[in-house]
Amino acid sequence: MEDRPDTDVAIIGAGPSGAAAAAWLARKGYSVRVLERTHFPRFVIGESLLPQCMVHLERCGLLEAAKAGGYQPKNGAAFCRGDDYAAIDFRDKFSDGPGTTWQVPREDFDQRLIEGARAAGARVDFGVSVSDFRADPFRPRLSCVDDDGKCFDIEARFVLDASGYGRVLARLEALDRPSSLATRCALFTHVEDRIDRAEHDRDKILIGVHPTHPDVWYWLIPFRDGRASVGVVASPELLESAGDSDDQRLWAMLGQEPRYARLLKDATATREVQRIDGYSADITRLHGPGYAILGNAGEFLDPVFSSGVTIALDSALRAAPLVADQLDGDAVNWAQDFEAPLRRGVATFREFVDAWYDGRLPRVIFHPDQQPRVRQMIASVLAGYAWDIDNPFVAASRRRLTSLAERCELDSQAVAP
């Protein structure tokens, strides 16, 4: 009798991309084994979803599991810069698809997703780290170690790396390459926000711009239970100058933005301040013999537009059907059918991130008289529909953003006293 692999598909990581791929493949009848280094529930950042996520959650059968969390609704993004304030409503957008989503404590959200994958038939092993990998087009092998120090190998017919910031296969296969984005640092915590001001819309993430450092920005993500996630992103050097500890640095920086200072005047922290340094990452390729790499395990841009979970889910739902085709004996062109289309959407997000930091996008967002159709197109990208090539701001992101920012600048100069 022919020796059989331990599982059809081994998935490294139980976050959103791992859970989505596991649920989809398990529902199709494949044996799936998920290996997660930590134990859930566990804290992780990235709590503001985009409406595009709802499409992917429904496709993999996890939408109802997520709905049961009763999360804070989200219908858009608000931006503040000194006296300037602008809100973008995702329900008023160019692309088809949902216009609302949630703001989620990730420890609960991720737990619900992976339990949904388990209910669909996937096996989930927590406390298991992957120490080595042997690529093979038919029988890739993972070397693992559990919390008790027990070492064992798992042979699969295909491996998906959904390890997020752990970037397991990027390290083991030497696929890392420097990101094109500048090195930045994020400081963040959760608070009992105690916000009672009418100016605050809990159905939107609030993104603030520092009054004197335009490349420094803040987030405020309200949760349904009266808590919120707050954070600041800046260069490591600037943050170091703001205090003697990360706790001092975060609160000093939050106090420098007038709206944040007002909103958070009564807030109290519910967890220690955490930091992530140099979070942007890139990779030479997203697939190889017997494996593919999903979400943050491949490329991570920047948290400013909350694209991380959207890209993670999109990659999972692109990869899973191709894995099924390959396991069924069909020829699969991973470069053409997975990597190229995935990277096109990521490139759109990257153009918007670049335009945020170089000032083009703030000029557009804070322009007082934006054309409604243009605003709808930008809202679509910020809602996660970065693969909709019918949207001119997807098909030609850089050119369109540059041209629009120039027009906004000319308008501002024309009305200046």
Tab-separated table of C-alpha atoms in Angstrom:
chain	number	residue	atom	x	y	z
A	1	MET	CA	0.000	0.000	0.000
A	2	GLU	CA	1.311	3.421	-0.933
A	3	ASP	CA	2.534	5.518	1.990
A	4	ARG	CA	0.075	8.349	2.577
A	5	PRO	CA	0.915	11.855	3.846
A	6	ASP	CA	-0.225	12.907	7.313
A	7	THR	CA	-2.663	15.442	5.890
A	8	ASP	CA	-3.715	16.895	2.561
A	9	VAL	CA	-2.932	20.465	3.612
A	10	ALA	CA	-0.787	21.722	6.484
A	11	ILE	CA	-1.348	25.365	7.429
A	12	ILE	CA	1.156	27.287	9.537
A	13	GLY	CA	-0.737	29.796	11.668
A	14	ALA	CA	-4.315	30.067	12.942
A	15	GLY	CA	-4.936	33.773	12.265
A	16	PRO	CA	-7.524	35.011	9.758
A	17	SER	CA	-5.774	33.772	6.604
A	18	GLY	CA	-5.068	30.361	8.123
A	19	ALA	CA	-8.611	30.011	9.456
A	20	ALA	CA	-10.189	31.100	6.168
A	21	ALA	CA	-8.105	28.713	4.062
A	22	ALA	CA	-8.656	25.879	6.535
A	23	ALA	CA	-12.424	26.402	6.611
A	24	TRP	CA	-12.722	26.570	2.825
A	25	LEU	CA	-10.609	23.452	2.211
A	26	ALA	CA	-12.177	21.439	5.029
A	27	ARG	CA	-15.658	22.192	3.703
A	28	LYS	CA	-14.519	20.793	0.348
A	29	GLY	CA	-13.580	17.518	2.008
A	30	TYR	CA	-9.794	17.837	2.253
A	31	SER	CA	-7.949	16.886	5.410
A	32	VAL	CA	-6.472	20.056	6.937
A	33	ARG	CA	-4.102	20.435	9.874
A	34	VAL	CA	-3.423	23.902	11.318
A	35	LEU	CA	-0.264	24.424	13.382
A	36	GLU	CA	-0.275	27.478	15.648
A	37	ARG	CA	2.722	28.506	17.755
A	38	THR	CA	0.710	30.355	20.416
A	39	HIS	CA	-2.395	29.481	22.399
A	40	PHE	CA	-5.671	31.258	21.651
A	41	PRO	CA	-7.136	33.610	22.630
A	42	ARG	CA	-4.116	35.865	22.234
A	43	PHE	CA	-3.739	39.603	21.780
A	44	VAL	CA	-2.812	40.901	18.344
A	45	ILE	CA	-3.079	44.280	16.679
A	46	GLY	CA	-5.042	45.021	13.483
A	47	GLU	CA	-8.547	45.505	14.836
A	48	SER	CA	-10.290	47.646	12.220
A	49	LEU	CA	-11.609	45.560	9.340
A	50	LEU	CA	-12.589	46.691	5.842
A	51	PRO	CA	-15.929	45.869	4.160
A	52	GLN	CA	-14.206	43.700	1.541
A	53	CYS	CA	-13.504	41.262	4.405
A	54	MET	CA	-17.202	40.453	4.639
A	55	VAL	CA	-17.172	38.991	1.131
A	56	HIS	CA	-14.283	36.688	2.004
A	57	LEU	CA	-15.744	35.628	5.349
A	58	GLU	CA	-18.944	34.620	3.596
A	59	ARG	CA	-17.063	32.689	0.897
A	60	CYS	CA	-15.197	30.557	3.401
A	61	GLY	CA	-18.243	29.995	5.596
A	62	LEU	CA	-17.033	31.986	8.611
A	63	LEU	CA	-19.301	35.035	8.417
A	64	GLU	CA	-21.894	33.686	10.845
A	65	ALA	CA	-19.201	32.691	13.332
A	66	ALA	CA	-17.868	36.247	13.214
A	67	LYS	CA	-21.340	37.816	13.467
A	68	ALA	CA	-21.844	35.995	16.746
A	69	GLY	CA	-19.153	38.233	18.251
A	70	GLY	CA	-21.545	41.209	18.281
A	71	TYR	CA	-18.777	43.596	17.286
A	72	GLN	CA	-18.797	47.381	16.964
A	73	PRO	CA	-20.166	48.298	13.504
A	74	LYS	CA	-17.885	50.251	11.192
A	75	ASN	CA	-19.135	52.231	8.204
A	76	GLY	CA	-16.133	54.348	7.302
A	77	ALA	CA	-13.055	56.282	8.330
A	78	ALA	CA	-12.724	59.761	9.818
A	79	PHE	CA	-9.599	61.892	9.540
A	80	CYS	CA	-8.493	64.858	11.635
A	81	ARG	CA	-5.619	67.324	11.250
A	82	GLY	CA	-5.718	70.346	13.505
A	83	ASP	CA	-9.054	72.039	12.798
A	84	ASP	CA	-9.587	69.950	9.680
A	85	TYR	CA	-11.971	66.994	9.845
A	86	ALA	CA	-13.164	64.731	7.045
A	87	ALA	CA	-15.223	61.555	7.057
A	88	ILE	CA	-15.433	58.935	4.324
A	89	ASP	CA	-18.521	56.727	4.356
A	90	PHE	CA	-17.816	53.285	2.909
A	91	ARG	CA	-21.499	52.852	2.067
A	92	ASP	CA	-21.159	55.623	-0.529
A	93	LYS	CA	-18.590	53.966	-2.780
A	94	PHE	CA	-17.871	53.149	-6.401
A	95	SER	CA	-17.470	49.350	-6.180
A	96	ASP	CA	-20.172	46.768	-5.589
A	97	GLY	CA	-20.137	44.874	-2.308
A	98	PRO	CA	-20.737	45.473	1.386
A	99	GLY	CA	-20.207	48.979	2.740
A	100	THR	CA	-20.020	48.096	6.419
A	101	THR	CA	-17.907	45.854	8.592
A	102	TRP	CA	-16.700	45.716	12.221
A	103	GLN	CA	-14.065	46.923	14.627
A	104	VAL	CA	-12.977	43.824	16.515
A	105	PRO	CA	-10.873	42.816	19.500
A	106	ARG	CA	-8.684	40.405	17.624
A	107	GLU	CA	-8.279	37.916	20.461
A	108	ASP	CA	-12.025	37.217	20.254
A	109	PHE	CA	-12.360	37.573	16.479
A	110	ASP	CA	-9.467	35.247	15.661
A	111	GLN	CA	-10.695	32.701	18.221
A	112	ARG	CA	-14.131	32.621	16.594
A	113	LEU	CA	-12.673	32.197	13.112
A	114	ILE	CA	-10.377	29.311	13.989
A	115	GLU	CA	-13.116	27.589	15.979
A	116	GLY	CA	-15.306	27.976	12.896
A	117	ALA	CA	-12.596	26.287	10.825
A	118	ARG	CA	-12.393	23.502	13.408
A	119	ALA	CA	-16.176	23.077	13.254
A	120	ALA	CA	-15.842	22.734	9.474
A	121	GLY	CA	-13.509	19.769	9.984
A	122	ALA	CA	-10.000	21.192	10.244
A	123	ARG	CA	-7.655	19.865	12.909
A	124	VAL	CA	-6.039	22.661	14.938
A	125	ASP	CA	-2.914	22.112	17.052
A	126	PHE	CA	-1.947	24.987	19.360
A	127	GLY	CA	1.492	25.322	20.938
A	128	VAL	CA	3.298	23.893	17.898
A	129	SER	CA	6.213	25.708	16.234
A	130	VAL	CA	7.680	24.931	12.830
A	131	SER	CA	11.469	24.621	13.012
A	132	ASP	CA	12.333	23.420	9.522
A	133	PHE	CA	10.787	22.910	6.106
A	134	ARG	CA	11.534	20.737	3.118
A	135	ALA	CA	9.950	22.014	-0.065
A	136	ASP	CA	8.662	19.404	-2.475
A	137	PRO	CA	6.028	19.667	-5.222
A	138	PHE	CA	4.234	16.542	-3.987
A	139	ARG	CA	5.263	15.868	-0.371
A	140	PRO	CA	6.459	19.011	1.445
A	141	ARG	CA	7.531	18.277	5.017
A	142	LEU	CA	7.434	20.386	8.168
A	143	SER	CA	9.619	19.735	11.193
A	144	CYS	CA	7.753	20.748	14.342
A	145	VAL	CA	8.211	21.038	18.090
A	146	ASP	CA	5.442	21.350	20.659
A	147	ASP	CA	5.337	23.131	24.011
A	148	ASP	CA	6.653	20.024	25.767
A	149	GLY	CA	9.713	19.912	23.525
A	150	LYS	CA	8.501	16.926	21.529
A	151	CYS	CA	9.828	16.982	17.946
A	152	PHE	CA	7.914	15.473	15.049
A	153	ASP	CA	7.529	15.799	11.291
A	154	ILE	CA	4.361	16.378	9.308
A	155	GLU	CA	4.200	15.413	5.663
A	156	ALA	CA	1.487	17.031	3.588
A	157	ARG	CA	0.450	17.263	-0.024
A	158	PHE	CA	0.579	21.065	0.204
A	159	VAL	CA	1.625	23.692	2.767
A	160	LEU	CA	0.157	27.152	3.300
A	161	ASP	CA	2.122	29.615	5.404
A	162	ALA	CA	-0.285	31.849	7.318
A	163	SER	CA	2.170	32.636	10.116
A	164	GLY	CA	1.739	36.436	9.969
A	165	TYR	CA	4.591	38.399	11.506
A	166	GLY	CA	6.332	35.081	12.259
A	167	ARG	CA	7.018	34.786	8.492
A	168	VAL	CA	8.051	31.145	8.879
A	169	LEU	CA	8.687	30.142	5.270
A	170	ALA	CA	10.076	33.552	4.343
A	171	ARG	CA	12.819	32.865	6.912
A	172	LEU	CA	13.334	29.162	6.275
A	173	GLU	CA	13.364	29.544	2.485
A	174	ALA	CA	15.420	32.801	2.557
A	175	LEU	CA	12.716	34.747	0.716
A	176	ASP	CA	12.873	38.005	2.679
A	177	ARG	CA	13.730	41.240	0.920
A	178	PRO	CA	13.745	44.819	2.229
A	179	SER	CA	10.471	46.712	2.097
A	180	SER	CA	10.297	49.813	-0.081
A	181	LEU	CA	8.592	51.616	2.813
A	182	ALA	CA	10.466	53.625	5.435
A	183	THR	CA	11.159	52.070	8.832
A	184	ARG	CA	8.511	53.130	11.317
A	185	CYS	CA	7.441	52.172	14.829
A	186	ALA	CA	3.960	51.706	16.292
A	187	LEU	CA	3.071	52.185	19.978
A	188	PHE	CA	-0.399	51.122	21.088
A	189	THR	CA	-2.651	49.999	23.915
A	190	HIS	CA	-6.300	49.398	24.818
A	191	VAL	CA	-8.226	51.833	26.997
A	192	GLU	CA	-11.545	52.317	28.708
A	193	ASP	CA	-12.144	55.366	26.537
A	194	ARG	CA	-15.012	57.065	28.450
A	195	ILE	CA	-15.677	59.235	25.398
A	196	ASP	CA	-18.965	61.126	25.673
A	197	ARG	CA	-18.408	63.893	23.130
A	198	ALA	CA	-20.881	64.346	20.274
A	199	GLU	CA	-18.010	65.022	17.865
A	200	HIS	CA	-16.926	61.371	18.043
A	201	ASP	CA	-18.442	58.788	15.661
A	202	ARG	CA	-17.936	55.292	17.112
A	203	ASP	CA	-18.919	53.741	13.782
A	204	LYS	CA	-15.685	54.961	12.195
A	205	ILE	CA	-12.004	54.539	12.838
A	206	LEU	CA	-10.434	57.925	13.595
A	207	ILE	CA	-7.079	58.598	11.945
A	208	GLY	CA	-5.278	61.714	13.154
A	209	VAL	CA	-2.310	63.634	11.795
A	210	HIS	CA	0.270	65.149	14.150
A	211	PRO	CA	0.060	68.976	14.184
A	212	THR	CA	3.732	69.554	13.313
A	213	HIS	CA	4.970	66.194	11.965
A	214	PRO	CA	2.753	65.325	8.968
A	215	ASP	CA	4.261	61.834	8.640
A	216	VAL	CA	3.163	60.948	12.202
A	217	TRP	CA	-0.359	59.610	12.578
A	218	TYR	CA	-2.692	58.192	15.211
A	219	TRP	CA	-5.502	55.663	15.360
A	220	LEU	CA	-8.545	55.425	17.593
A	221	ILE	CA	-10.642	52.292	17.077
A	222	PRO	CA	-13.746	52.099	19.308
A	223	PHE	CA	-15.069	48.720	20.448
A	224	ARG	CA	-18.648	48.014	21.402
A	225	ASP	CA	-17.915	47.499	25.119
A	226	GLY	CA	-16.640	51.042	25.754
A	227	ARG	CA	-13.018	50.189	25.169
A	228	ALA	CA	-10.880	51.388	22.295
A	229	SER	CA	-7.564	50.653	20.653
A	230	VAL	CA	-5.289	53.696	20.453
A	231	GLY	CA	-1.890	54.024	18.872
A	232	VAL	CA	0.662	56.239	17.187
A	233	VAL	CA	2.993	55.556	14.263
A	234	ALA	CA	6.206	57.538	13.836
A	235	SER	CA	9.900	57.154	13.212
A	236	PRO	CA	11.727	55.337	16.040
A	237	GLU	CA	13.892	58.426	16.579
A	238	LEU	CA	10.928	60.749	17.110
A	239	LEU	CA	9.239	58.354	19.517
A	240	GLU	CA	12.425	57.904	21.525
A	241	SER	CA	12.562	61.666	22.041
A	242	ALA	CA	8.998	61.764	23.409
A	243	GLY	CA	9.693	60.096	26.767
A	244	ASP	CA	11.727	57.671	28.833
A	245	SER	CA	9.395	54.689	28.384
A	246	ASP	CA	6.955	53.491	25.762
A	247	ASP	CA	4.082	54.319	28.105
A	248	GLN	CA	5.292	57.912	28.455
A	249	ARG	CA	5.977	58.170	24.736
A	250	LEU	CA	2.528	57.010	23.667
A	251	TRP	CA	0.610	59.273	26.024
A	252	ALA	CA	2.865	62.240	25.320
A	253	MET	CA	2.280	61.835	21.600
A	254	LEU	CA	-1.483	61.386	22.028
A	255	GLY	CA	-1.578	64.581	24.062
A	256	GLN	CA	-0.001	66.542	21.213
A	257	GLU	CA	-3.013	66.090	18.895
A	258	PRO	CA	-5.861	68.378	20.071
A	259	ARG	CA	-8.815	66.153	19.133
A	260	TYR	CA	-7.214	63.052	20.617
A	261	ALA	CA	-6.340	64.980	23.769
A	262	ARG	CA	-9.999	66.002	24.155
A	263	LEU	CA	-11.435	62.599	23.391
A	264	LEU	CA	-9.056	60.653	25.632
A	265	LYS	CA	-8.874	63.036	28.595
A	266	ASP	CA	-10.690	60.530	30.859
A	267	ALA	CA	-9.337	57.334	29.296
A	268	THR	CA	-7.542	54.712	31.371
A	269	ALA	CA	-5.328	51.995	29.943
A	270	THR	CA	-6.467	48.385	30.296
A	271	ARG	CA	-3.232	46.791	29.117
A	272	GLU	CA	0.444	47.618	28.908
A	273	VAL	CA	1.700	49.715	26.013
A	274	GLN	CA	3.207	47.563	23.279
A	275	ARG	CA	5.378	48.390	20.309
A	276	ILE	CA	6.209	46.982	16.911
A	277	ASP	CA	9.400	48.193	15.253
A	278	GLY	CA	10.112	48.011	11.545
A	279	TYR	CA	6.872	46.207	10.761
A	280	SER	CA	6.912	46.623	6.955
A	281	ALA	CA	8.121	43.507	5.146
A	282	ASP	CA	8.434	42.177	1.606
A	283	ILE	CA	9.236	38.867	-0.030
A	284	THR	CA	10.816	37.714	-3.289
A	285	ARG	CA	8.010	35.295	-4.165
A	286	LEU	CA	4.795	34.005	-2.624
A	287	HIS	CA	4.918	30.405	-3.776
A	288	GLY	CA	7.301	27.505	-4.370
A	289	PRO	CA	7.321	23.712	-4.745
A	290	GLY	CA	4.402	22.490	-2.683
A	291	TYR	CA	3.710	25.734	-0.809
A	292	ALA	CA	2.185	29.204	-0.950
A	293	ILE	CA	2.466	32.142	1.439
A	294	LEU	CA	-0.529	34.115	2.675
A	295	GLY	CA	-1.146	37.572	4.129
A	296	ASN	CA	1.411	39.122	6.456
A	297	ALA	CA	3.612	36.044	6.201
A	298	GLY	CA	4.505	37.392	2.770
A	299	GLU	CA	4.235	41.164	2.514
A	300	PHE	CA	3.032	43.683	5.088
A	301	LEU	CA	2.691	47.338	4.186
A	302	ASP	CA	1.521	49.692	6.911
A	303	PRO	CA	-1.449	49.803	9.294
A	304	VAL	CA	-2.692	53.230	8.217
A	305	PHE	CA	-5.570	51.920	6.061
A	306	SER	CA	-6.222	48.681	7.963
A	307	SER	CA	-5.468	46.566	4.915
A	308	GLY	CA	-3.780	43.671	6.754
A	309	VAL	CA	-6.773	41.406	7.420
A	310	THR	CA	-8.246	42.197	3.996
A	311	ILE	CA	-5.057	41.116	2.234
A	312	ALA	CA	-4.811	38.060	4.497
A	313	LEU	CA	-8.336	36.904	3.667
A	314	ASP	CA	-7.991	37.728	-0.018
A	315	SER	CA	-4.795	35.676	-0.261
A	316	ALA	CA	-6.431	32.741	1.531
A	317	LEU	CA	-9.452	32.714	-0.746
A	318	ARG	CA	-7.243	32.968	-3.834
A	319	ALA	CA	-4.970	30.155	-2.687
A	320	ALA	CA	-7.468	27.622	-1.342
A	321	PRO	CA	-9.241	26.855	-4.658
A	322	LEU	CA	-5.858	26.518	-6.381
A	323	VAL	CA	-4.696	24.089	-3.699
A	324	ALA	CA	-7.847	22.059	-4.334
A	325	ASP	CA	-7.212	22.074	-8.086
A	326	GLN	CA	-3.625	20.941	-7.597
A	327	LEU	CA	-4.590	18.183	-5.196
A	328	ASP	CA	-7.157	17.006	-7.718
A	329	GLY	CA	-4.432	16.678	-10.350
A	330	ASP	CA	-5.075	19.851	-12.339
A	331	ALA	CA	-2.223	22.036	-13.548
A	332	VAL	CA	-1.972	25.263	-11.558
A	333	ASN	CA	0.005	28.338	-12.535
A	334	TRP	CA	0.675	29.853	-9.125
A	335	ALA	CA	2.522	32.852	-10.543
A	336	GLN	CA	-0.312	33.770	-12.883
A	337	ASP	CA	-3.363	32.753	-10.883
A	338	PHE	CA	-2.249	33.561	-7.321
A	339	GLU	CA	0.774	35.788	-6.972
A	340	ALA	CA	0.212	38.254	-9.813
A	341	PRO	CA	-3.424	39.134	-9.003
A	342	LEU	CA	-2.764	39.228	-5.259
A	343	ARG	CA	0.165	41.591	-5.704
A	344	ARG	CA	-1.899	43.877	-7.949
A	345	GLY	CA	-4.248	44.630	-5.080
A	346	VAL	CA	-1.366	44.981	-2.638
A	347	ALA	CA	0.268	47.424	-5.060
A	348	THR	CA	-2.881	49.567	-5.017
A	349	PHE	CA	-2.783	49.703	-1.225
A	350	ARG	CA	0.942	50.543	-1.411
A	351	GLU	CA	0.279	53.484	-3.704
A	352	PHE	CA	-2.272	54.816	-1.216
A	353	VAL	CA	0.177	54.312	1.671
A	354	ASP	CA	2.892	56.165	-0.257
A	355	ALA	CA	0.441	58.944	-1.073
A	356	TRP	CA	-0.515	59.207	2.595
A	357	TYR	CA	3.047	59.690	3.786
A	358	ASP	CA	4.158	62.050	1.009
A	359	GLY	CA	1.132	64.289	1.553
A	360	ARG	CA	-0.817	63.703	-1.656
A	361	LEU	CA	-3.652	61.753	-0.062
A	362	PRO	CA	-4.178	64.098	2.911
A	363	ARG	CA	-4.507	66.982	0.422
A	364	VAL	CA	-7.276	65.019	-1.278
A	365	ILE	CA	-9.016	63.795	1.876
A	366	PHE	CA	-9.106	67.206	3.554
A	367	HIS	CA	-10.118	69.087	0.407
A	368	PRO	CA	-13.408	70.811	1.261
A	369	ASP	CA	-15.094	70.418	-2.131
A	370	GLN	CA	-14.315	66.949	-3.490
A	371	GLN	CA	-16.251	65.702	-6.506
A	372	PRO	CA	-18.738	63.059	-5.278
A	373	ARG	CA	-17.785	60.485	-7.945
A	374	VAL	CA	-14.082	60.822	-7.172
A	375	ARG	CA	-14.770	60.513	-3.466
A	376	GLN	CA	-16.725	57.320	-4.121
A	377	MET	CA	-13.766	55.859	-6.016
A	378	ILE	CA	-11.357	56.656	-3.184
A	379	ALA	CA	-13.856	55.315	-0.646
A	380	SER	CA	-13.886	52.007	-2.524
A	381	VAL	CA	-10.141	51.536	-2.191
A	382	LEU	CA	-10.203	52.525	1.482
A	383	ALA	CA	-13.054	50.026	1.949
A	384	GLY	CA	-10.763	47.287	0.678
A	385	TYR	CA	-11.873	46.975	-2.949
A	386	ALA	CA	-8.312	47.338	-4.201
A	387	TRP	CA	-8.767	44.674	-6.892
A	388	ASP	CA	-11.652	46.407	-8.696
A	389	ILE	CA	-9.919	47.357	-11.942
A	390	ASP	CA	-13.035	49.225	-13.117
A	391	ASN	CA	-12.102	51.853	-10.534
A	392	PRO	CA	-9.679	54.373	-12.097
A	393	PHE	CA	-7.969	54.753	-8.698
A	394	VAL	CA	-7.155	51.043	-8.853
A	395	ALA	CA	-6.274	50.816	-12.522
A	396	ALA	CA	-3.930	53.834	-12.383
A	397	SER	CA	-3.474	54.603	-8.684
A	398	ARG	CA	-0.282	56.646	-8.785
A	399	ARG	CA	-1.191	58.806	-11.770
A	400	ARG	CA	-4.725	59.468	-10.566
A	401	LEU	CA	-3.686	60.296	-7.000
A	402	THR	CA	-0.902	62.598	-8.166
A	403	SER	CA	-3.156	64.442	-10.624
A	404	LEU	CA	-5.938	64.805	-8.071
A	405	ALA	CA	-3.582	66.024	-5.349
A	406	GLU	CA	-2.152	68.634	-7.717
A	407	ARG	CA	-5.645	69.907	-8.521
A	408	CYS	CA	-6.503	70.079	-4.827
A	409	GLU	CA	-3.303	72.031	-4.155
A	410	LEU	CA	-4.111	74.512	-6.941
A	411	ASP	CA	-7.623	74.957	-5.536
A	412	SER	CA	-6.185	75.663	-2.079
A	413	GLN	CA	-3.764	78.218	-3.465
A	414	ALA	CA	-6.540	79.920	-5.408
A	415	VAL	CA	-8.649	80.516	-2.296
A	416	ALA	CA	-5.745	81.384	0.027
A	417	PRO	CA	-5.859	85.013	1.300
